[in-house]
GROMACS .gro file of N, CA, C and O in nm:
model
  392
    1UNK      N    1  10.743  10.614   8.163
    1UNK     CA    2  10.704  10.581   8.028
    1UNK      C    3  10.558  10.617   8.009
    1UNK      O    4  10.482  10.628   8.105
    2UNK      N    5  10.516  10.632   7.886
    2UNK     CA    6  10.376  10.657   7.852
    2UNK      C    7  10.304  10.525   7.830
    2UNK      O    8  10.361  10.431   7.776
    3UNK      N    9  10.178  10.520   7.876
    3UNK     CA   10  10.098  10.399   7.860
    3UNK      C   11   9.950  10.435   7.861
    3UNK      O   12   9.909  10.535   7.921
    4UNK      N   13   9.871  10.353   7.795
    4UNK     CA   14   9.726  10.363   7.804
    4UNK      C   15   9.684  10.291   7.931
    4UNK      O   16   9.730  10.180   7.959
    5UNK      N   17   9.598  10.356   8.009
    5UNK     CA   18   9.560  10.303   8.140
    5UNK      C   19   9.408  10.295   8.151
    5UNK      O   20   9.337  10.387   8.112
    6UNK      N   21   9.362  10.184   8.208
    6UNK     CA   22   9.220  10.163   8.236
    6UNK      C   23   9.203  10.170   8.387
    6UNK      O   24   9.263  10.092   8.461
    7UNK      N   25   9.123  10.266   8.434
    7UNK     CA   26   9.098  10.283   8.577
    7UNK      C   27   8.959  10.237   8.618
    7UNK      O   28   8.930  10.222   8.736
    8UNK      N   29   8.872  10.218   8.518
    8UNK     CA   30   8.737  10.166   8.539
    8UNK      C   31   8.694  10.106   8.406
    8UNK      O   32   8.751  10.139   8.301
    9UNK      N   33   8.598  10.017   8.406
    9UNK     CA   34   8.552   9.958   8.281
    9UNK      C   35   8.503  10.070   8.189
    9UNK      O   36   8.431  10.159   8.233
   10UNK      N   37   8.547  10.065   8.064
   10UNK     CA   38   8.518  10.173   7.971
   10UNK      C   39   8.531  10.123   7.828
   10UNK      O   40   8.562  10.007   7.805
   11UNK      N   41   8.511  10.212   7.733
   11UNK     CA   42   8.537  10.180   7.593
   11UNK      C   43   8.681  10.221   7.562
   11UNK      O   44   8.741  10.300   7.635
   12UNK      N   45   8.740  10.167   7.454
   12UNK     CA   46   8.880  10.201   7.423
   12UNK      C   47   8.906  10.351   7.413
   12UNK      O   48   9.012  10.398   7.455
   13UNK      N   49   8.811  10.429   7.363
   13UNK     CA   50   8.835  10.573   7.350
   13UNK      C   51   8.827  10.647   7.483
   13UNK      O   52   8.859  10.765   7.490
   14UNK      N   53   8.790  10.579   7.590
   14UNK     CA   54   8.782  10.641   7.722
   14UNK      C   55   8.903  10.610   7.810
   14UNK      O   56   8.911  10.655   7.924
   15UNK      N   57   9.000  10.533   7.760
   15UNK     CA   58   9.122  10.507   7.836
   15UNK      C   59   9.199  10.637   7.852
   15UNK      O   60   9.184  10.729   7.772
   16UNK      N   61   9.285  10.644   7.955
   16UNK     CA   62   9.369  10.763   7.971
   16UNK      C   63   9.513  10.730   7.930
   16UNK      O   64   9.558  10.617   7.941
   17UNK      N   65   9.584  10.832   7.881
   17UNK     CA   66   9.723  10.819   7.837
   17UNK      C   67   9.808  10.885   7.944
   17UNK      O   68   9.799  11.006   7.964
   18UNK      N   69   9.888  10.806   8.017
   18UNK     CA   70   9.955  10.855   8.137
   18UNK      C   71  10.101  10.814   8.144
   18UNK      O   72  10.144  10.724   8.074
   19UNK      N   73  10.172  10.878   8.236
   19UNK     CA   74  10.307  10.836   8.272
   19UNK      C   75  10.296  10.732   8.383
   19UNK      O   76  10.228  10.756   8.484
   20UNK      N   77  10.359  10.615   8.363
   20UNK     CA   78  10.365  10.512   8.466
   20UNK      C   79  10.508  10.460   8.474
   20UNK      O   80  10.590  10.487   8.386
   21UNK      N   81  10.537  10.383   8.578
   21UNK     CA   82  10.671  10.328   8.596
   21UNK      C   83  10.700  10.220   8.491
   21UNK      O   84  10.611  10.145   8.452
   22UNK      N   85  10.824  10.213   8.450
   22UNK     CA   86  10.868  10.107   8.360
   22UNK      C   87  10.872   9.977   8.440
   22UNK      O   88  10.931   9.973   8.549
   23UNK      N   89  10.808   9.870   8.391
   23UNK     CA   90  10.811   9.744   8.467
   23UNK      C   91  10.952   9.684   8.468
   23UNK      O   92  11.032   9.709   8.376
   24UNK      N   93  10.982   9.607   8.569
   24UNK     CA   94  11.113   9.541   8.579
   24UNK      C   95  11.096   9.392   8.556
   24UNK      O   96  11.006   9.330   8.613
   25UNK      N   97  11.182   9.333   8.471
   25UNK     CA   98  11.166   9.191   8.442
   25UNK      C   99  11.201   9.104   8.562
   25UNK      O  100  11.301   9.127   8.629
   26UNK      N  101  11.115   9.007   8.588
   26UNK     CA  102  11.140   8.909   8.693
   26UNK      C  103  11.202   8.784   8.633
   26UNK      O  104  11.240   8.780   8.515
   27UNK      N  105  11.208   8.680   8.713
   27UNK     CA  106  11.267   8.554   8.670
   27UNK      C  107  11.198   8.503   8.543
   27UNK      O  108  11.076   8.494   8.538
   28UNK      N  109  11.278   8.477   8.440
   28UNK     CA  110  11.227   8.422   8.314
   28UNK      C  111  11.160   8.523   8.223
   28UNK      O  112  11.109   8.486   8.118
   29UNK      N  113  11.159   8.651   8.261
   29UNK     CA  114  11.091   8.752   8.181
   29UNK      C  115  11.190   8.838   8.102
   29UNK      O  116  11.309   8.842   8.132
   30UNK      N  117  11.136   8.909   8.003
   30UNK     CA  118  11.214   9.005   7.925
   30UNK      C  119  11.136   9.136   7.921
   30UNK      O  120  11.014   9.137   7.909
   31UNK      N  121  11.207   9.247   7.934
   31UNK     CA  122  11.148   9.380   7.916
   31UNK      C  123  11.165   9.417   7.770
   31UNK      O  124  11.276   9.417   7.717
   32UNK      N  125  11.053   9.448   7.704
   32UNK     CA  126  11.053   9.476   7.560
   32UNK      C  127  11.015   9.621   7.536
   32UNK      O  128  10.915   9.669   7.589
   33UNK      N  129  11.096   9.691   7.455
   33UNK     CA  130  11.058   9.824   7.407
   33UNK      C  131  10.961   9.799   7.292
   33UNK      O  132  10.997   9.741   7.191
   34UNK      N  133  10.837   9.839   7.312
   34UNK     CA  134  10.730   9.807   7.218
   34UNK      C  135  10.739   9.895   7.093
   34UNK      O  136  10.742  10.018   7.103
   35UNK      N  137  10.743   9.831   6.977
   35UNK     CA  138  10.736   9.901   6.849
   35UNK      C  139  10.594   9.905   6.796
   35UNK      O  140  10.552  10.001   6.733
   36UNK      N  141  10.519   9.796   6.819
   36UNK     CA  142  10.381   9.787   6.770
   36UNK      C  143  10.301   9.699   6.864
   36UNK      O  144  10.354   9.604   6.922
   37UNK      N  145  10.173   9.734   6.879
   37UNK     CA  146  10.081   9.653   6.958
   37UNK      C  147   9.946   9.652   6.886
   37UNK      O  148   9.906   9.752   6.828
   38UNK      N  149   9.879   9.537   6.891
   38UNK     CA  150   9.750   9.523   6.824
   38UNK      C  151   9.637   9.552   6.922
   38UNK      O  152   9.645   9.516   7.038
   39UNK      N  153   9.533   9.618   6.872
   39UNK     CA  154   9.408   9.632   6.948
   39UNK      C  155   9.313   9.530   6.887
   39UNK      O  156   9.270   9.544   6.773
   40UNK      N  157   9.286   9.423   6.961
   40UNK     CA  158   9.202   9.318   6.906
   40UNK      C  159   9.076   9.301   6.990
   40UNK      O  160   9.056   9.369   7.090
   41UNK      N  161   8.992   9.208   6.949
   41UNK     CA  162   8.863   9.187   7.014
   41UNK      C  163   8.880   9.155   7.162
   41UNK      O  164   8.807   9.207   7.247
   42UNK      N  165   8.977   9.072   7.197
   42UNK     CA  166   9.005   9.038   7.336
   42UNK      C  167   9.031   9.165   7.417
   42UNK      O  168   8.977   9.182   7.527
   43UNK      N  169   9.113   9.255   7.364
   43UNK     CA  170   9.145   9.380   7.436
   43UNK      C  171   9.020   9.465   7.457
   43UNK      O  172   9.000   9.521   7.565
   44UNK      N  173   8.937   9.477   7.354
   44UNK     CA  174   8.817   9.560   7.369
   44UNK      C  175   8.723   9.502   7.473
   44UNK      O  176   8.662   9.576   7.549
   45UNK      N  177   8.715   9.370   7.480
   45UNK     CA  178   8.632   9.307   7.584
   45UNK      C  179   8.692   9.330   7.722
   45UNK      O  180   8.622   9.362   7.818
   46UNK      N  181   8.826   9.315   7.735
   46UNK     CA  182   8.891   9.332   7.865
   46UNK      C  183   8.875   9.475   7.916
   46UNK      O  184   8.846   9.497   8.033
   47UNK      N  185   8.891   9.573   7.828
   47UNK     CA  186   8.877   9.714   7.866
   47UNK      C  187   8.737   9.743   7.920
   47UNK      O  188   8.721   9.822   8.012
   48UNK      N  189   8.638   9.675   7.865
   48UNK     CA  190   8.499   9.696   7.906
   48UNK      C  191   8.456   9.607   8.023
   48UNK      O  192   8.342   9.617   8.070
   49UNK      N  193   8.545   9.516   8.069
   49UNK     CA  194   8.510   9.426   8.178
   49UNK      C  195   8.424   9.310   8.133
   49UNK      O  196   8.357   9.248   8.215
   50UNK      N  197   8.427   9.281   8.004
   50UNK     CA  198   8.342   9.175   7.949
   50UNK      C  199   8.420   9.048   7.915
   50UNK      O  200   8.364   8.953   7.862
   51UNK      N  201   8.551   9.046   7.943
   51UNK     CA  202   8.634   8.929   7.915
   51UNK      C  203   8.643   8.843   8.041
   51UNK      O  204   8.624   8.891   8.152
   52UNK      N  205   8.675   8.715   8.025
   52UNK     CA  206   8.682   8.625   8.140
   52UNK      C  207   8.792   8.662   8.238
   52UNK      O  208   8.783   8.634   8.358
   53UNK      N  209   8.899   8.727   8.190
   53UNK     CA  210   9.006   8.776   8.276
   53UNK      C  211   8.979   8.923   8.305
   53UNK      O  212   8.961   9.003   8.212
   54UNK      N  213   8.978   8.959   8.432
   54UNK     CA  214   8.953   9.098   8.473
   54UNK      C  215   9.068   9.144   8.562
   54UNK      O  216   9.067   9.121   8.682
   55UNK      N  217   9.169   9.209   8.501
   55UNK     CA  218   9.283   9.255   8.581
   55UNK      C  219   9.239   9.359   8.684
   55UNK      O  220   9.143   9.431   8.662
   56UNK      N  221   9.312   9.369   8.795
   56UNK     CA  222   9.280   9.473   8.892
   56UNK      C  223   9.313   9.611   8.835
   56UNK      O  224   9.406   9.626   8.754
   57UNK      N  225   9.235   9.712   8.877
   57UNK     CA  226   9.261   9.850   8.835
   57UNK      C  227   9.376   9.908   8.915
   57UNK      O  228   9.395   9.871   9.030
   58UNK      N  229   9.450  10.001   8.860
   58UNK     CA  230   9.454  10.035   8.718
   58UNK      C  231   9.538   9.932   8.644
   58UNK      O  232   9.627   9.870   8.700
   59UNK      N  233   9.511   9.916   8.514
   59UNK     CA  234   9.592   9.825   8.434
   59UNK      C  235   9.611   9.884   8.295
   59UNK      O  236   9.535   9.969   8.251
   60UNK      N  237   9.715   9.835   8.228
   60UNK     CA  238   9.743   9.872   8.090
   60UNK      C  239   9.708   9.753   8.003
   60UNK      O  240   9.765   9.645   8.019
   61UNK      N  241   9.609   9.769   7.913
   61UNK     CA  242   9.572   9.657   7.827
   61UNK      C  243   9.674   9.634   7.716
   61UNK      O  244   9.775   9.704   7.707
   62UNK      N  245   9.643   9.537   7.633
   62UNK     CA  246   9.729   9.503   7.519
   62UNK      C  247   9.794   9.368   7.540
   62UNK      O  248   9.874   9.351   7.632
   63UNK      N  249   9.758   9.271   7.456
   63UNK     CA  250   9.814   9.136   7.472
   63UNK      C  251   9.908   9.096   7.357
   63UNK      O  252   9.981   8.999   7.372
   64UNK      N  253   9.908   9.168   7.246
   64UNK     CA  254   9.996   9.134   7.133
   64UNK      C  255  10.093   9.249   7.107
   64UNK      O  256  10.052   9.364   7.104
   65UNK      N  257  10.220   9.215   7.087
   65UNK     CA  258  10.321   9.319   7.069
   65UNK      C  259  10.436   9.270   6.982
   65UNK      O  260  10.454   9.150   6.962
   66UNK      N  261  10.517   9.365   6.936
   66UNK     CA  262  10.647   9.336   6.877
   66UNK      C  263  10.742   9.446   6.921
   66UNK      O  264  10.700   9.558   6.952
   67UNK      N  265  10.870   9.414   6.929
   67UNK     CA  266  10.967   9.513   6.972
   67UNK      C  267  11.104   9.453   6.993
   67UNK      O  268  11.137   9.347   6.940
   68UNK      N  269  11.184   9.522   7.076
   68UNK     CA  270  11.323   9.485   7.101
   68UNK      C  271  11.345   9.465   7.251
   68UNK      O  272  11.304   9.549   7.331
   69UNK      N  273  11.413   9.356   7.286
   69UNK     CA  274  11.443   9.327   7.427
   69UNK      C  275  11.542   9.431   7.479
   69UNK      O  276  11.648   9.452   7.420
   70UNK      N  277  11.507   9.494   7.591
   70UNK     CA  278  11.592   9.596   7.655
   70UNK      C  279  11.663   9.541   7.778
   70UNK      O  280  11.771   9.588   7.812
   71UNK      N  281  11.600   9.448   7.849
   71UNK     CA  282  11.659   9.391   7.970
   71UNK      C  283  11.594   9.255   7.993
   71UNK      O  284  11.484   9.229   7.945
   72UNK      N  285  11.664   9.169   8.069
   72UNK     CA  286  11.610   9.035   8.097
   72UNK      C  287  11.624   9.003   8.245
   72UNK      O  288  11.715   9.052   8.313
   73UNK      N  289  11.533   8.920   8.293
   73UNK     CA  290  11.542   8.865   8.427
   73UNK      C  291  11.621   8.736   8.425
   73UNK      O  292  11.645   8.678   8.318
   74UNK      N  293  11.658   8.690   8.542
   74UNK     CA  294  11.732   8.565   8.555
   74UNK      C  295  11.657   8.451   8.487
   74UNK      O  296  11.536   8.437   8.501
   75UNK      N  297  11.730   8.373   8.407
   75UNK     CA  298  11.672   8.257   8.342
   75UNK      C  299  11.590   8.285   8.218
   75UNK      O  300  11.527   8.196   8.163
   76UNK      N  301  11.592   8.409   8.170
   76UNK     CA  302  11.518   8.442   8.048
   76UNK      C  303  11.584   8.375   7.928
   76UNK      O  304  11.706   8.361   7.922
   77UNK      N  305  11.502   8.334   7.832
   77UNK     CA  306  11.554   8.273   7.709
   77UNK      C  307  11.603   8.378   7.610
   77UNK      O  308  11.656   8.344   7.505
   78UNK      N  309  11.585   8.508   7.642
   78UNK     CA  310  11.620   8.616   7.551
   78UNK      C  311  11.741   8.692   7.600
   78UNK      O  312  11.781   8.681   7.715
   79UNK      N  313  11.797   8.774   7.509
   79UNK     CA  314  11.908   8.862   7.547
   79UNK      C  315  11.880   9.002   7.494
   79UNK      O  316  11.800   9.019   7.401
   80UNK      N  317  11.944   9.101   7.553
   80UNK     CA  318  11.925   9.239   7.511
   80UNK      C  319  11.955   9.251   7.362
   80UNK      O  320  12.052   9.195   7.312
   81UNK      N  321  11.866   9.320   7.291
   81UNK     CA  322  11.881   9.341   7.148
   81UNK      C  323  11.801   9.245   7.061
   81UNK      O  324  11.786   9.269   6.942
   82UNK      N  325  11.751   9.136   7.121
   82UNK     CA  326  11.669   9.042   7.043
   82UNK      C  327  11.543   9.113   6.993
   82UNK      O  328  11.480   9.188   7.067
   83UNK      N  329  11.507   9.088   6.867
   83UNK     CA  330  11.380   9.137   6.812
   83UNK      C  331  11.276   9.029   6.838
   83UNK      O  332  11.301   8.911   6.810
   84UNK      N  333  11.164   9.067   6.896
   84UNK     CA  334  11.064   8.967   6.936
   84UNK      C  335  10.923   9.012   6.899
   84UNK      O  336  10.897   9.131   6.877
   85UNK      N  337  10.833   8.916   6.893
   85UNK     CA  338  10.690   8.942   6.888
   85UNK      C  339  10.626   8.837   6.977
   85UNK      O  340  10.683   8.729   6.998
   86UNK      N  341  10.511   8.869   7.031
   86UNK     CA  342  10.451   8.771   7.119
   86UNK      C  343  10.324   8.821   7.184
   86UNK      O  344  10.265   8.921   7.142
   87UNK      N  345  10.285   8.747   7.288
   87UNK     CA  346  10.166   8.782   7.364
   87UNK      C  347  10.203   8.793   7.511
   87UNK      O  348  10.301   8.734   7.558
   88UNK      N  349  10.122   8.868   7.584
   88UNK     CA  350  10.139   8.885   7.727
   88UNK      C  351  10.000   8.894   7.789
   88UNK      O  352   9.901   8.912   7.717
   89UNK      N  353   9.989   8.882   7.920
   89UNK     CA  354   9.858   8.889   7.984
   89UNK      C  355   9.792   9.025   7.965
   89UNK      O  356   9.672   9.036   7.947
   90UNK      N  357   9.870   9.130   7.972
   90UNK     CA  358   9.829   9.267   7.944
   90UNK      C  359   9.954   9.353   7.953
   90UNK      O  360  10.060   9.306   7.990
   91UNK      N  361   9.942   9.482   7.915
   91UNK     CA  362  10.055   9.573   7.928
   91UNK      C  363  10.121   9.618   7.799
   91UNK      O  364  10.213   9.699   7.801
   92UNK      N  365  10.078   9.569   7.684
   92UNK     CA  366  10.145   9.601   7.558
   92UNK      C  367  10.112   9.741   7.505
   92UNK      O  368  10.181   9.790   7.416
   93UNK      N  369  10.008   9.807   7.559
   93UNK     CA  370   9.975   9.943   7.513
   93UNK      C  371  10.057  10.045   7.590
   93UNK      O  372  10.005  10.135   7.656
   94UNK      N  373  10.190  10.028   7.583
   94UNK     CA  374  10.283  10.112   7.656
   94UNK      C  375  10.416  10.115   7.582
   94UNK      O  376  10.436  10.038   7.487
   95UNK      N  377  10.505  10.202   7.625
   95UNK     CA  378  10.636  10.208   7.562
   95UNK      C  379  10.717  10.082   7.589
   95UNK      O  380  10.801  10.043   7.507
   96UNK      N  381  10.694  10.018   7.705
   96UNK     CA  382  10.764   9.894   7.743
   96UNK      C  383  10.663   9.796   7.801
   96UNK      O  384  10.568   9.836   7.868
   97UNK      N  385  10.687   9.667   7.778
   97UNK     CA  386  10.604   9.564   7.840
   97UNK      C  387  10.690   9.444   7.876
   97UNK      O  388  10.804   9.433   7.832
   98UNK      N  389  10.636   9.355   7.957
   98UNK     CA  390  10.705   9.232   7.995
   98UNK      C  391  10.654   9.117   7.911
   98UNK      O  392  10.536   9.108   7.883
   0.00000   0.00000   0.00000
């Protein structure tokens, strides 16, 4: 899948657009095909290493998304085909997120 990737602290326009593996949903998670993701102040701080949470490199930013559930892990409250919106720790700037 295609995703925006941060390999070092940078500005949003310095992220790279790459092919990465599609994440697999774990227990209680849902894999969402992302239709839209917001770039907000939190994301711009995280990309620059100025937010209180600093994910290990490389990471895909993006905490707000909307889309359609494609797969679920054991115990997930969702089912394939559900339309959802929500937040995640990171990963929404991609074709799929958890």
